[in-house]
Amino acid sequence: MNSIPRRYWVFPVDIVFMILSYFLAHIVRFEDYRFLDNKETFFTCAAIVVFSRSIVFFYSGIYRSLWSYASLHDLLEIIKATLLSSLVSTIALLFYNRFSQLSRMVPILDALFLLGFLCLRSLGWRMLRDQIFKANTKDGVPILLVGAGKLGATFLAEVRRHAELDLNPVGYLDDNQAKIGGYIQGVPILGKTDAAEEIIYKYGIKKVIMTASQPDGRTISHLMKVCDSANVDFKILPSFSEYFLDKPKFNQLREVQVEDLLGRPTVDLEIDQIRSYLEGRDILVTGAGGSIGSEICRQVSLFKPKSLILLDAAETPLYEIDYELRKDFAEFGIEFKSVIADVKNLSRLSAVFERYKPTVVFHSAAYKHVPMMEINPSEAVLNNVMGTKNVADVCRLNGVDRFVLISTDKAVNPVNVMGVSKRAAEIYLQHISQNSRTKFITVRFGNVLGSNGSVIPRFREQIKRGGPVTVTHPDVIRYFMTIPEATQLVLQAGSMGEHGEIFILDMGEPVKILGLAEEMIRLSGYTPHKDIKIEFSGLRPGEKLYEELMLDEEGIKKTHHPKIRIAAPLESYNLLLFQNKLNKLFSLAKANKDKEIFFAFKDIIPEYKIHDEYLAWESNSGKRMI
């Protein structure tokens, strides 16, 4: 008996219910006991019904569920098994009686009685047990749940199933006015989140848990401050999809992370449209070892391409992402091919494309750090402009279907070398897209949280050392999005482009960097300006107080995707003149004439604002370099 799973122990009880329901169906149908006049026939028919039902029940899978955790899904499975077993048993009786006339009401009544017994058996114990656990939790630690949705209801049920946690759910907060005053499993929805402080003190709350599936960043920030002042623990439950990836576990409760403060809603992707240009194709990603490039590789792999060519000049990051992809996507049948190559090396690129013949290229390789490019403009030209030109030219010559350039908001009215180099690359793609079968697409977005060299890791390191945290200016603001969100929207935009369009990702509301630094200090358990000081270092050469996502003359148009917009195309440049200026720029970069490069960029991109330091140098030199 010990070898039989406990969930099968209820099977003998169901057999008793089958006998009882068949007996009651006859009593109700005939309103007396005359059917027992021929006991042999009745008991034989009863045996046939019970045997037929038992076979169907046993193999239907209803005993795979833990009936002490019965749900609506289990109820539907019971209904299906009962109806199927009724059909099978009725057919068996027809064969036994040689298709002589049978009462039509008996099988119907039998099925109804049996359903009633099974529902009582399956749901009765759970209801009783939940009431017992509900009573047991009243003396536990009072907790407040924020988010009276499906995730909050599921979490509440889990709390009641685990009395050993010693938690007492006092109520919910939810900003949906229609829910206020309602109940979920007997727990009241007490008010909106702006009433959190009052409710915490009124009910003696010791722990607040965010159970909303898509919490707003400002709400999280507000609750953090309220809980901090009230000395109350604040935790977050992972998102709905992450939470149900496996059976819910309470160790999934976690501290607030800086990504939560953005409150970025889930990206809705047009999966079929993305799959149509990735699945079964040969995809190449440049800069595959970088933060954006590596995430593109992960996201693309989910669509099961035929092969994924990972190209990068840095050996170690390339090895790491190659190892990760081979391990995580081993069952997908994807051919992963890692290539060490520099986008500045045109002959090497040509050989790679000739060998692997990719049909879609994501160009992520670039130098991205503004201060570094200000002091190394030659490398910005060679890598960001000439490198992009090399990859684009090779794509055009090899008949690549799509080329997607990862650009930046710093390309708009650029004031730094990194931004202006990206703007030059954008314009080149718009030029060559007019007479090419390759679809050249540019995707422009702002900063991504957690990317290599971003402000978040630097703040974390400074806080870890005890400060000070350095912010360039008290009024500086930036747009932020998470790496997965940016990458998913890049894949989406890649499916939409045709001829040189610049797609602009919806970055949401801009974030004040000073406020971000203060929130990160609070997340680390310290008080800003008291435990950890914040110092202002001043804007560095090439930095703006705020970033823009589009030029004034570009205009903007909506696409069918709510998070992707498109810049209206500019009037055509003179292609020959533009290429001549690029060639002069490349010559200056190869000759390491760094200062002349600034003015060469100005000649190509008139809206580029050269830093005052270089304007002063030009004035003192007494000559125009370009």
mmCIF file of N, CA, C and O in Angstrom, residues 10 19 92 153 162 197 271 306 312 338 370 496 597 621:
data_model
loop_
_atom_site.group_PDB
_atom_site.id
_atom_site.type_symbol
_atom_site.label_atom_id
_atom_site.label_comp_id
_atom_site.label_asym_id
_atom_site.label_seq_id
_atom_site.Cartn_x
_atom_site.Cartn_y
_atom_site.Cartn_z
ATOM 1 N N VAL A 10 -8.133 7.527 -2.883
ATOM 2 C CA VAL A 10 -9.532 7.933 -2.975
ATOM 3 C C VAL A 10 -10.292 7.098 -4.001
ATOM 4 O O VAL A 10 -11.519 7.153 -4.070
ATOM 5 N N ILE A 19 -21.501 3.146 -7.153
ATOM 6 C CA ILE A 19 -22.574 2.203 -6.790
ATOM 7 C C ILE A 19 -23.765 2.962 -6.222
ATOM 8 O O ILE A 19 -24.923 2.729 -6.604
ATOM 9 N N ALA A 92 -21.930 0.015 -23.074
ATOM 10 C CA ALA A 92 -21.708 -1.338 -22.571
ATOM 11 C C ALA A 92 -23.033 -1.995 -22.174
ATOM 12 O O ALA A 92 -23.253 -3.194 -22.435
ATOM 13 N N ALA A 153 -4.347 37.113 -5.315
ATOM 14 C CA ALA A 153 -5.248 36.069 -4.836
ATOM 15 C C ALA A 153 -4.524 34.735 -4.711
ATOM 16 O O ALA A 153 -4.716 33.988 -3.747
ATOM 17 N N HIS A 162 0.174 27.378 3.965
ATOM 18 C CA HIS A 162 1.420 27.202 4.715
ATOM 19 C C HIS A 162 1.318 27.933 6.049
ATOM 20 O O HIS A 162 1.885 29.013 6.239
ATOM 21 N N GLU A 197 0.192 54.448 4.574
ATOM 22 C CA GLU A 197 0.727 54.823 5.885
ATOM 23 C C GLU A 197 -0.342 54.724 6.969
ATOM 24 O O GLU A 197 -0.101 54.165 8.051
ATOM 25 N N ILE A 271 4.549 37.953 -31.825
ATOM 26 C CA ILE A 271 5.420 36.788 -31.905
ATOM 27 C C ILE A 271 5.484 36.218 -33.322
ATOM 28 O O ILE A 271 6.572 35.906 -33.826
ATOM 29 N N LYS A 306 18.053 28.693 -37.587
ATOM 30 C CA LYS A 306 18.847 27.549 -38.048
ATOM 31 C C LYS A 306 20.247 27.631 -37.458
ATOM 32 O O LYS A 306 20.790 26.641 -36.945
ATOM 33 N N ASP A 312 32.439 38.947 -32.473
ATOM 34 C CA ASP A 312 32.952 39.957 -31.536
ATOM 35 C C ASP A 312 34.465 39.971 -31.610
ATOM 36 O O ASP A 312 35.098 38.947 -31.924
ATOM 37 N N SER A 338 30.829 30.805 -33.204
ATOM 38 C CA SER A 338 31.486 31.985 -32.642
ATOM 39 C C SER A 338 32.648 32.405 -33.536
ATOM 40 O O SER A 338 33.493 31.590 -33.901
ATOM 41 N N VAL A 370 30.682 57.693 -23.634
ATOM 42 C CA VAL A 370 30.857 59.075 -24.087
ATOM 43 C C VAL A 370 32.222 59.655 -23.708
ATOM 44 O O VAL A 370 32.940 60.162 -24.580
ATOM 45 N N MET A 496 9.528 45.178 -38.813
ATOM 46 C CA MET A 496 8.664 46.226 -39.362
ATOM 47 C C MET A 496 9.347 47.063 -40.443
ATOM 48 O O MET A 496 8.681 47.699 -41.260
ATOM 49 N N ILE A 597 39.106 65.843 -36.399
ATOM 50 C CA ILE A 597 37.930 64.983 -36.555
ATOM 51 C C ILE A 597 36.668 65.698 -36.092
ATOM 52 O O ILE A 597 35.598 65.551 -36.706
ATOM 53 N N SER A 621 44.248 78.392 -33.342
ATOM 54 C CA SER A 621 45.098 77.849 -34.406
ATOM 55 C C SER A 621 45.109 78.761 -35.623
ATOM 56 O O SER A 621 46.002 78.694 -36.452
#
